mmCIF file of C-alpha atoms in Angstrom:
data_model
loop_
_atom_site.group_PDB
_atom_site.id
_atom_site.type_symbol
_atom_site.label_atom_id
_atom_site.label_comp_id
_atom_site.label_asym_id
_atom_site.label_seq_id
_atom_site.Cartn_x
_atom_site.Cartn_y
_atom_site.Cartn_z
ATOM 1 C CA UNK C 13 35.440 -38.057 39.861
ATOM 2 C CA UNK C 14 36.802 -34.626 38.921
ATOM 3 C CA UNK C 15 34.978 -32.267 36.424
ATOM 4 C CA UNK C 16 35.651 -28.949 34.885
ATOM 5 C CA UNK C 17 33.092 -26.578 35.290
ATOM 6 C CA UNK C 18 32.806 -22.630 34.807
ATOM 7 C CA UNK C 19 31.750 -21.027 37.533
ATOM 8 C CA UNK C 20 32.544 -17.431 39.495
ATOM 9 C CA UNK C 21 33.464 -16.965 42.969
ATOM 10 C CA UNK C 22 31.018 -13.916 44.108
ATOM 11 C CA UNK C 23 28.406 -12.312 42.290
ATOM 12 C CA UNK C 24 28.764 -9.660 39.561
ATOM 13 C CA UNK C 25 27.394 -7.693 36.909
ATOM 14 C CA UNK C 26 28.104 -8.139 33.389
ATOM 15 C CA UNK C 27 29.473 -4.272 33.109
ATOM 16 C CA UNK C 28 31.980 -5.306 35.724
ATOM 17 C CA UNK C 29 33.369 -7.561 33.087
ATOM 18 C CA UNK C 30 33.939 -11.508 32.853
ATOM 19 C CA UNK C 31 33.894 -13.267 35.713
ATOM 20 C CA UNK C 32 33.338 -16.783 34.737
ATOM 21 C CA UNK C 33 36.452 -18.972 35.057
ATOM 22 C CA UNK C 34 37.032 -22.712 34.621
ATOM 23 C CA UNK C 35 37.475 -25.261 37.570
ATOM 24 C CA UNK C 36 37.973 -28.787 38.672
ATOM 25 C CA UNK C 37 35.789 -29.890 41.127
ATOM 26 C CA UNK C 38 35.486 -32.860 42.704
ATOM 27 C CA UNK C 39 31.763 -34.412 42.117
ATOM 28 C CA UNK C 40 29.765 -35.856 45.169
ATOM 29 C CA UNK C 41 29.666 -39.234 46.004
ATOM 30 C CA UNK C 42 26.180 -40.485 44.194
ATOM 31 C CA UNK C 43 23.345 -41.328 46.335
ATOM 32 C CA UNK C 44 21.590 -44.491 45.824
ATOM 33 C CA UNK C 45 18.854 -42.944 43.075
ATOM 34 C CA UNK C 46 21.445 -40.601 41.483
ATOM 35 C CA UNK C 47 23.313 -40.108 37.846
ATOM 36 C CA UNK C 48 26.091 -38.953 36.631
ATOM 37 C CA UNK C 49 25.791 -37.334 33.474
ATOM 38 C CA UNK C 50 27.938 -36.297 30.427
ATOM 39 C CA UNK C 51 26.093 -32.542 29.639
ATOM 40 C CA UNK C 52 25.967 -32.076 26.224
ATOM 41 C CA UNK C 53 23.797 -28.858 25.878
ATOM 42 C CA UNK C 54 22.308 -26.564 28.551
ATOM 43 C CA UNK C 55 19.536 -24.063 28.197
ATOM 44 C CA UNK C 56 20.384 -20.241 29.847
ATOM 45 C CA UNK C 57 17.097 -19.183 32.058
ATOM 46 C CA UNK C 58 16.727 -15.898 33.263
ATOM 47 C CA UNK C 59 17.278 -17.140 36.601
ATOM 48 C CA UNK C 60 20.717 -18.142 35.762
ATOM 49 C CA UNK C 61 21.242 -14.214 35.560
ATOM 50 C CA UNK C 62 19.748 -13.321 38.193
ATOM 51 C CA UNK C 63 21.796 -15.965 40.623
ATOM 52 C CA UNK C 64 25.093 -14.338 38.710
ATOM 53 C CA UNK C 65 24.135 -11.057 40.215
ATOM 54 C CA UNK C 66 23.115 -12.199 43.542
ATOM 55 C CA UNK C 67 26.169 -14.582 43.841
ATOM 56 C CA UNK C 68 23.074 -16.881 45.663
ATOM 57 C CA UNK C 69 23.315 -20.893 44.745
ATOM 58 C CA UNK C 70 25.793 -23.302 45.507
ATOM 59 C CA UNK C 71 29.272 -22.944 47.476
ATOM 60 C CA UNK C 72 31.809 -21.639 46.115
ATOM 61 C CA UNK C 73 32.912 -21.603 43.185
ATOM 62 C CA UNK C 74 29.256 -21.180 42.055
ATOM 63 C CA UNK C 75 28.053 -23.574 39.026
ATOM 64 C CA UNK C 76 24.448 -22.285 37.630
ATOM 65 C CA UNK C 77 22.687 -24.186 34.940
ATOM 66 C CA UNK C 78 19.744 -26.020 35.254
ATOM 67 C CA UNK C 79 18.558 -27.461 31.619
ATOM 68 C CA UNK C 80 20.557 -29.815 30.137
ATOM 69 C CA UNK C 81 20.495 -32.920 27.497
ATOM 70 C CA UNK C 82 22.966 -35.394 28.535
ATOM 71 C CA UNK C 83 24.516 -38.949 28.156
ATOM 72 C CA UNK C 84 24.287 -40.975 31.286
ATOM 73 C CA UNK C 85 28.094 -42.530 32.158
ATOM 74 C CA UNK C 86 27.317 -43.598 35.767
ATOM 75 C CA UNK C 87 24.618 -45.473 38.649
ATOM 76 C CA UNK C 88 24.068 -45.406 41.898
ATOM 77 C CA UNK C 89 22.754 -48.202 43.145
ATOM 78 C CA UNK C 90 19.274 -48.033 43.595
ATOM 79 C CA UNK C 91 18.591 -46.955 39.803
ATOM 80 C CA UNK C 92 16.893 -49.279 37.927
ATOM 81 C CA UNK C 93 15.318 -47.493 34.789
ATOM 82 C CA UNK C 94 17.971 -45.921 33.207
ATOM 83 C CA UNK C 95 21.437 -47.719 31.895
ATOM 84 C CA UNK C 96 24.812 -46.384 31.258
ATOM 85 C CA UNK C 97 24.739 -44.384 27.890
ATOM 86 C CA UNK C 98 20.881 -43.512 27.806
ATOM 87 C CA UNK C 99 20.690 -39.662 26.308
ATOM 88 C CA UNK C 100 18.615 -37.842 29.026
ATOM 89 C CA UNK C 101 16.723 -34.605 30.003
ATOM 90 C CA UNK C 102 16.163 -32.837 33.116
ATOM 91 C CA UNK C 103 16.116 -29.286 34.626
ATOM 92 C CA UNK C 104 18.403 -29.832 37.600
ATOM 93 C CA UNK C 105 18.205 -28.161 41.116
ATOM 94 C CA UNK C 106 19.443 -25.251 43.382
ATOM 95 C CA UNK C 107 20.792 -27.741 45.879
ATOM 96 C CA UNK C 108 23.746 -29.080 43.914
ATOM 97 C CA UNK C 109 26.339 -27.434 41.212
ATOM 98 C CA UNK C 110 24.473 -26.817 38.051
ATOM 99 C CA UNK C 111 24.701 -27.681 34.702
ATOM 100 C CA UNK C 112 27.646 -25.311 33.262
ATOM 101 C CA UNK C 113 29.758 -28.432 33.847
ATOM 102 C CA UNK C 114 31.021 -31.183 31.690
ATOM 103 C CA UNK C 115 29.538 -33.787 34.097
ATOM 104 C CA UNK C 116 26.699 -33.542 36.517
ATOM 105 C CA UNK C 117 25.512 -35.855 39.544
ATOM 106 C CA UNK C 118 21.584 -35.441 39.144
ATOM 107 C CA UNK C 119 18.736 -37.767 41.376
ATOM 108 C CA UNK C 120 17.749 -39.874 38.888
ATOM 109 C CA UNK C 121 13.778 -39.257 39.820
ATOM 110 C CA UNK C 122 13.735 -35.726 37.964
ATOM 111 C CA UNK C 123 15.003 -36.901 35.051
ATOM 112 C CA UNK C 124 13.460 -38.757 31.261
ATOM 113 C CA UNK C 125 14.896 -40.687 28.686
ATOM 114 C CA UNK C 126 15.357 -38.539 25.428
ATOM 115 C CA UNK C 127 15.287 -41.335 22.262
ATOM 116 C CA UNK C 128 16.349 -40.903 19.012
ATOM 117 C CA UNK C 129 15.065 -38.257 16.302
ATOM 118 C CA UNK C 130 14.585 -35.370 18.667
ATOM 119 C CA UNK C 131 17.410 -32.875 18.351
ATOM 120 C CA UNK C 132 19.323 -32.795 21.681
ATOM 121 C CA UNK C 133 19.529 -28.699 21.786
ATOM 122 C CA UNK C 134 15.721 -28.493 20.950
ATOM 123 C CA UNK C 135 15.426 -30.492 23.952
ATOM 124 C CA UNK C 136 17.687 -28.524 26.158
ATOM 125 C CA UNK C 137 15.586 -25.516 25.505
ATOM 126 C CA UNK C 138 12.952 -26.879 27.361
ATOM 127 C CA UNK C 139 13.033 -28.736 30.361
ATOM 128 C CA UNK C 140 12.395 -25.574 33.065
ATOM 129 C CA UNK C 141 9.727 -24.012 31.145
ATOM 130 C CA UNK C 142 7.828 -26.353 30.297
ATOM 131 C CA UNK C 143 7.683 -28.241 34.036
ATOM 132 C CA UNK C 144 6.680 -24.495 35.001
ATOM 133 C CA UNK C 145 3.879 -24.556 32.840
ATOM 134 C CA UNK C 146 2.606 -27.966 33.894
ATOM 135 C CA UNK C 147 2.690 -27.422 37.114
ATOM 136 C CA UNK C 148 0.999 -24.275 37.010
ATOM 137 C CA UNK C 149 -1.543 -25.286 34.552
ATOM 138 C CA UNK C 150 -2.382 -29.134 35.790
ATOM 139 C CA UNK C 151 -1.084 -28.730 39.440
ATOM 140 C CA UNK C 152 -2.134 -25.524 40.976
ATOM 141 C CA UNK C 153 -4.815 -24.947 38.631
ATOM 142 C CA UNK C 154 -5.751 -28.074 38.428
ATOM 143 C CA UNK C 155 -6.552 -28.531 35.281
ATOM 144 C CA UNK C 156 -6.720 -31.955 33.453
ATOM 145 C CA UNK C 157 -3.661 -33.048 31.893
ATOM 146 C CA UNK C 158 -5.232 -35.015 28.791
ATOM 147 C CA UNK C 159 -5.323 -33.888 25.026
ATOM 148 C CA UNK C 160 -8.615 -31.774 24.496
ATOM 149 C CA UNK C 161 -10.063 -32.501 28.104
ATOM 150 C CA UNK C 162 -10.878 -28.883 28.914
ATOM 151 C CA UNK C 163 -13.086 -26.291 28.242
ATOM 152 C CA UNK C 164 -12.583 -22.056 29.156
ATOM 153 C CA UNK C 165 -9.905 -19.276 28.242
ATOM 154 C CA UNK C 166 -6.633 -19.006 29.928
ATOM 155 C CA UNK C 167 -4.951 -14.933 29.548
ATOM 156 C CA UNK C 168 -1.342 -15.419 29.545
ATOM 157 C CA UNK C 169 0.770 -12.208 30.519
ATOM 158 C CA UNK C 170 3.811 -12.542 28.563
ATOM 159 C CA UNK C 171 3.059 -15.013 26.079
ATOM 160 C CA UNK C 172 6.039 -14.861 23.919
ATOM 161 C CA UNK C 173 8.381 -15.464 26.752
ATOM 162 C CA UNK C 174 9.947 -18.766 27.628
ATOM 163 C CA UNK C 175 7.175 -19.854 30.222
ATOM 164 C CA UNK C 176 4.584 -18.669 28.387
ATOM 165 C CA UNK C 177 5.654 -20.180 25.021
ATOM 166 C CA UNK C 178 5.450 -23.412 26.770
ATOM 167 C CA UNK C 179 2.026 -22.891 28.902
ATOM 168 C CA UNK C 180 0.949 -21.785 25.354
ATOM 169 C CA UNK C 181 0.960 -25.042 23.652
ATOM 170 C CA UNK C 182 0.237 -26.566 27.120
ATOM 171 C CA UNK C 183 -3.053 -25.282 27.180
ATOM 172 C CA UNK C 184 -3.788 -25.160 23.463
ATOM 173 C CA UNK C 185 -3.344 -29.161 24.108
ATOM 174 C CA UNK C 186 -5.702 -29.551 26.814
ATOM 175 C CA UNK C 187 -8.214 -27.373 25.148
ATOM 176 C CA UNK C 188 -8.391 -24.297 26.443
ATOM 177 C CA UNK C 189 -8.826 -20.741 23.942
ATOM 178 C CA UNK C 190 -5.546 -19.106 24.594
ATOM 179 C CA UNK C 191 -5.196 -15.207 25.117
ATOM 180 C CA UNK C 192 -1.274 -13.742 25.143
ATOM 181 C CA UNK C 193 -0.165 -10.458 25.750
ATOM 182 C CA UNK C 194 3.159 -8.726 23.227
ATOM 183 C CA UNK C 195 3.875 -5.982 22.527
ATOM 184 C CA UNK C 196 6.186 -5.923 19.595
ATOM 185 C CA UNK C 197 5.563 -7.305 15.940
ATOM 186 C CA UNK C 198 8.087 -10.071 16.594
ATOM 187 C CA UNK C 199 6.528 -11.420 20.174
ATOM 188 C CA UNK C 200 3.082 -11.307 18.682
ATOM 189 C CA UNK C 201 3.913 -13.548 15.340
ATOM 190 C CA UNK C 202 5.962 -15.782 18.088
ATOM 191 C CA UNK C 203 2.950 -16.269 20.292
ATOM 192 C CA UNK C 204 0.665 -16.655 17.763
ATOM 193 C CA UNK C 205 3.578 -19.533 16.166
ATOM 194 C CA UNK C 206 3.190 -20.741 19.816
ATOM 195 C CA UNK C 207 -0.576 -21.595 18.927
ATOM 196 C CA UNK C 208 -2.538 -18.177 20.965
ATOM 197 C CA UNK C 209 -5.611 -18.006 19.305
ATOM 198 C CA UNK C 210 -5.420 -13.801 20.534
ATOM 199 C CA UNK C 211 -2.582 -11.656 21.159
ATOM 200 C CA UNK C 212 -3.246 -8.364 22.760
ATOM 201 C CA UNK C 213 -0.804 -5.394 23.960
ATOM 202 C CA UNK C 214 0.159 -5.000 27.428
ATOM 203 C CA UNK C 215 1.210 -1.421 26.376
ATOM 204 C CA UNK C 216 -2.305 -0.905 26.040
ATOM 205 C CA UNK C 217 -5.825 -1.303 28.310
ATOM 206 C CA UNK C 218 -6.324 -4.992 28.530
ATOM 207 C CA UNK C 219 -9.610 -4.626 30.120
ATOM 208 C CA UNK C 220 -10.976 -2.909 27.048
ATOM 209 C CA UNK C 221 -9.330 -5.280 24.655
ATOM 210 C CA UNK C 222 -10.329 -7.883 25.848
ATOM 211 C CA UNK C 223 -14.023 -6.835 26.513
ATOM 212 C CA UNK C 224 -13.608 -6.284 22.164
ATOM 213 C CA UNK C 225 -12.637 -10.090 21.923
ATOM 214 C CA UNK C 226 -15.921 -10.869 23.968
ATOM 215 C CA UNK C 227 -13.392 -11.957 26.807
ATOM 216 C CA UNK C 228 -14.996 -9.593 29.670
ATOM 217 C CA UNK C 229 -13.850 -12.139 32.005
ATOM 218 C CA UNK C 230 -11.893 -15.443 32.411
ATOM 219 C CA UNK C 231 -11.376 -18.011 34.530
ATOM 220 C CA UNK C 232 -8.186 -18.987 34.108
ATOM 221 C CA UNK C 233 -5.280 -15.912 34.039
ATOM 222 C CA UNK C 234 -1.156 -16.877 34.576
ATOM 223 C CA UNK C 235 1.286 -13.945 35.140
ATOM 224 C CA UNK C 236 4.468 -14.073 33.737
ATOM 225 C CA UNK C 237 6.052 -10.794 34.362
ATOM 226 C CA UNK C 238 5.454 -7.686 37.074
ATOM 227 C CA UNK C 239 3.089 -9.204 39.322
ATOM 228 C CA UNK C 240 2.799 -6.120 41.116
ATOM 229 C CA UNK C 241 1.586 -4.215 38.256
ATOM 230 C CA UNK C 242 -1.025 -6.511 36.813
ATOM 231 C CA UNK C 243 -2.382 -8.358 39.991
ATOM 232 C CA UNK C 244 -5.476 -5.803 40.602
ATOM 233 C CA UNK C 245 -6.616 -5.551 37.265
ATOM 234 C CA UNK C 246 -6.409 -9.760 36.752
ATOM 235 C CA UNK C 247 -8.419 -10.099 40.114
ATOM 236 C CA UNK C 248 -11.133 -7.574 38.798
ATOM 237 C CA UNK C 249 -11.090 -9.510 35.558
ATOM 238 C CA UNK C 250 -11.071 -13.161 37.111
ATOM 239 C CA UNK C 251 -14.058 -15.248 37.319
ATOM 240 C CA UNK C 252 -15.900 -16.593 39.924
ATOM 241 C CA UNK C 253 -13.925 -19.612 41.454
ATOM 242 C CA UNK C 254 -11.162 -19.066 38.566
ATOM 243 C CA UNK C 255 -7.473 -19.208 38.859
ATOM 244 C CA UNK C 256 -5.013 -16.589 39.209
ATOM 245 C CA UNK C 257 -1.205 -17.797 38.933
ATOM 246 C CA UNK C 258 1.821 -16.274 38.918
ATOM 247 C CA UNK C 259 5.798 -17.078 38.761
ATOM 248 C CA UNK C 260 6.567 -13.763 39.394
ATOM 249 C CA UNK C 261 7.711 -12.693 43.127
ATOM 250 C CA UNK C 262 5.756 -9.186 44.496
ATOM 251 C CA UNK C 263 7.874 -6.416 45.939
ATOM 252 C CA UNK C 264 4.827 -5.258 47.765
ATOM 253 C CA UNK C 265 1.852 -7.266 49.373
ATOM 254 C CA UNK C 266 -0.412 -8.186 47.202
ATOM 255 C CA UNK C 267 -4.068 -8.068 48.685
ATOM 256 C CA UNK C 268 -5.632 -11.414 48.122
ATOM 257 C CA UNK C 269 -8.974 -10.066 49.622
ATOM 258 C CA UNK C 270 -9.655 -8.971 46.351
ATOM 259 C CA UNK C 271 -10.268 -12.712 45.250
ATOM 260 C CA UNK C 272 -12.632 -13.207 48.488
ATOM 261 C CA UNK C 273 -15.972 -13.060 47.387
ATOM 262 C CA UNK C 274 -15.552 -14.183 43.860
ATOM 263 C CA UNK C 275 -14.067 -17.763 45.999
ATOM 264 C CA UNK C 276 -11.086 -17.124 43.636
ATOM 265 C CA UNK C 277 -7.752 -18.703 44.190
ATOM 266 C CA UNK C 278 -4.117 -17.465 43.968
ATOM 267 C CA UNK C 279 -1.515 -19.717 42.685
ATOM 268 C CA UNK C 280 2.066 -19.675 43.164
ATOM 269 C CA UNK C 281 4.321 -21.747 41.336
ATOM 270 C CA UNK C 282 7.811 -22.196 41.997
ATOM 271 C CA UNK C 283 9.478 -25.008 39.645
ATOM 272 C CA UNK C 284 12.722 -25.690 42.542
ATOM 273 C CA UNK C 285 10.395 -26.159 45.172
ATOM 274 C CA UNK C 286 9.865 -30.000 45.166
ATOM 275 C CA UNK C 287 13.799 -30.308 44.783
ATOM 276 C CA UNK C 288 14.023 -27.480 47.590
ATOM 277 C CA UNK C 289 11.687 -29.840 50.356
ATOM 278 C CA UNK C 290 11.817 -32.797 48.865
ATOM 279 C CA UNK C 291 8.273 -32.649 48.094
ATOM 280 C CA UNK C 292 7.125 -35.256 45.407
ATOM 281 C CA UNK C 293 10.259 -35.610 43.600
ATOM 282 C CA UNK C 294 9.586 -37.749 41.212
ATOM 283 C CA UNK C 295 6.856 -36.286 39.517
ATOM 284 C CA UNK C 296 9.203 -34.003 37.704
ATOM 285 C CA UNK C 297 10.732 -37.060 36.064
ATOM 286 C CA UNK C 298 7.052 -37.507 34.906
ATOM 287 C CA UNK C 299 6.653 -34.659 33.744
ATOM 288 C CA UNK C 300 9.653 -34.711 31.182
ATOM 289 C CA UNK C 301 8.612 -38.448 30.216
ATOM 290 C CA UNK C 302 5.176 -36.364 29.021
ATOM 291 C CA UNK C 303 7.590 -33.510 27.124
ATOM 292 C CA UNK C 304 9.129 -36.502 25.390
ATOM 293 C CA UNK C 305 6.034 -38.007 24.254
ATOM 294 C CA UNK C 306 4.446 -34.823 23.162
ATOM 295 C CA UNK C 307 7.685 -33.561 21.441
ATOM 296 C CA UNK C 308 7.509 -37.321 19.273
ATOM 297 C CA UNK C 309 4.023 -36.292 18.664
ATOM 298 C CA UNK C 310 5.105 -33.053 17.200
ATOM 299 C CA UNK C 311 2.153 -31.149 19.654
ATOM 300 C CA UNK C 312 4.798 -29.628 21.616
ATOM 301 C CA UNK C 313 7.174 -27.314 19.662
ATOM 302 C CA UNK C 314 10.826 -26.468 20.680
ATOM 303 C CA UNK C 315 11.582 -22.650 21.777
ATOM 304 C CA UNK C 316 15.306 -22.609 20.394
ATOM 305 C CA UNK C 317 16.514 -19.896 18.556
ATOM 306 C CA UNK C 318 19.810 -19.351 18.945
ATOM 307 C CA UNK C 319 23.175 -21.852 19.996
ATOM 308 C CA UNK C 320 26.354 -20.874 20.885
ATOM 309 C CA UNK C 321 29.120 -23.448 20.669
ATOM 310 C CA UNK C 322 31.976 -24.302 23.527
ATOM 311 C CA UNK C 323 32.839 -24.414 26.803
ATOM 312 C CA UNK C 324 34.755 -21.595 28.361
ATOM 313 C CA UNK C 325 34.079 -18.523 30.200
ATOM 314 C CA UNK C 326 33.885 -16.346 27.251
ATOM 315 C CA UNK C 327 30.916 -18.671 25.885
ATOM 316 C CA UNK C 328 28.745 -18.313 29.298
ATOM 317 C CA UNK C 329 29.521 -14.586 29.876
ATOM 318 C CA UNK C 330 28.342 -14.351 25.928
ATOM 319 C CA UNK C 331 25.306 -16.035 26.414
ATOM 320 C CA UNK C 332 23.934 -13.862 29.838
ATOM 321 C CA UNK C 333 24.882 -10.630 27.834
ATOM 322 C CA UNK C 334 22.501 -11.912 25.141
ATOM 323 C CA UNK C 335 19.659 -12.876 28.043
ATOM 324 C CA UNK C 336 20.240 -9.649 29.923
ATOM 325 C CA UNK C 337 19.684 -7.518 26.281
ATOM 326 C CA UNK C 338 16.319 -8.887 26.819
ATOM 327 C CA UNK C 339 15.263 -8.686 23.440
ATOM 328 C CA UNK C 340 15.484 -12.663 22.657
ATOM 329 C CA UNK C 341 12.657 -14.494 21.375
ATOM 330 C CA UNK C 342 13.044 -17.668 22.314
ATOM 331 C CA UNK C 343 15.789 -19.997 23.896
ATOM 332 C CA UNK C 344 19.457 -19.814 23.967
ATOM 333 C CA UNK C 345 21.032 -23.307 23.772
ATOM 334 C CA UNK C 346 24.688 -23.512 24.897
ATOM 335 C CA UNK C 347 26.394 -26.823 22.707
ATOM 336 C CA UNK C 348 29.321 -28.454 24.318
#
């Protein structure tokens, strides 16, 4: 099956100019568990710009996207819970072209059923961030993963961002007091809209701000952004035997000795690295099934804010100006 895709052929920057273009591509013959899916929206991560500029991913032409709400319009022959038309959900992989494609071959084990009455680009806005945020929260810090089941305060550097919009209402859910950090008028009303029952300023001493909240120190702290610059001062802040996570790589060594006589743990969470080793595949597909059932519930809250209709370069290389800016609150939904 051939499918048009936009892709680029080595990696650029957006001041070099537009260097999306459309393909055909021939899709891979399905495996026995995989899809093939109609994409109808896709969701632009931050990591889409960064593997523009790298020119890292798949051969080329290079096809990024990893959100996407789609119809499913083939099987492979070992799939047994999904049928032909079902609208699905799934955040995709670094091991196979990407979502910026009219149709998609995706392993059926990392991916939900969407139903009726929720809005398929609300959905696309979500399915990256919020399997980071699970993971993370119920996973690595191992949390419960039940409505109201936990007790404690979770600091979240960067609430208002797309992760931390998500881990937000993730951990307002299981019962946690949630503490974001914003800086501007606009990130703190969105965090707060996200459910944080706090929202300090990271342009200002967290330490003492949070000693003023009667937060001197918590057991359960998630960095979002600059690792390097906040990992000392959320190790002197953790609890003993709390939980210090992060998303964000270090450009330096971080010194995890810090953590060794509180018994405190470091947690890295990568959201490609089951797809990347195989490694408990299908728990992802879980994990979606969950988003669906909380999003029917109305507890979890879509981050969309702003679509862009079309399919063309011009659409894609709009869309990673608007990331790059970096002043968006909120998800950019790309409708096909």
């Amino acid at each position: 099956m051939i499918s048009r895709v936009i892709g680029f052929e080595k990696g650029f920057l957006l001041s070099e100019g537009n260097h999306f273009e459309t393909y055909e591509v021939m899709l891979p013959k399905l495996n026995k568990l995989d899809l093939v899916v109609k994409n109808l929206a896709v969701s632009i991560n931050p990591v889409d710009t960064k593997l523009r500029q790298s020119g890292k991913g798949t051969p080329q032409p290079h096809v990024l996207g990893f959100d996407s709400v789609g119809i499913v319009t083939q099987l492979g022959s070992d799939v047994k819970n999904f049928e032909v038309g079902d609208r699905v959900l799934f955040a995709g992989t670094t091991k196979r072209f990407g979502s910026y494609s009219e149709n998609q071959v995706v392993d059926s084990r990392i991916v939900a059923k969407l139903p009726g009455g929720i809005s398929t680009d609300e959905a696309a806005a979500l399915p990256l961030t919020f399997i980071t945020a699970y993971e993370m929260l119920f996973e690595k810090m191992e949390l419960i993963p039940e409505e109201g089941q936990n007790n404690g305060t979770i600091l979240i550097i960067n609430g208002a961002g797309g992760v931390g919009s998500l881990a937000t209402q993730l951990a307002k859910w299981a019962g946690l007091t949630v503490i974001t950090t914003a800086s501007r008028k606009e990130s703190k009303e969105w965090s707060e809209k996200m459910g944080a029952d706090h929202v300090i300023d990271h342009h200002k001493d967290l330490t003492k701000q949070l000693r003023k909240i009667g937060h001197p120190s918590l057991p359960y702290i998630l960095i979002l952004h600059s690792t390097d610059r906040y990992f000392e001062e959320m190790s002197d802040l953790l609890e003993p035997f709390g939980h210090l996570g992060s998303i964000v790589g270090a450009n330096k060594d971080v010194d995890l000795t810090k953590l060794k006589n509180k018994s405190g743990s470091f947690d890295w969470e990568y959201m490609f690295a089951k797809t990347d080793y195989d490694y408990n595949i299908a728990s992802q597909g879980a994990i979606l099934a969950l988003l669906v059932q909380l999003m029917n519930e109305k507890k979890i809250k879509s981050t969309l804010t702003k679509i862009i209709p079309g399919f063309s370069p011009d659409v894609f290389y709009q869309a990673h100006q608007f990331i790059e800016e970096d002043k968006m609150i909120g998800k950019l939904v790309v409708h096909y």
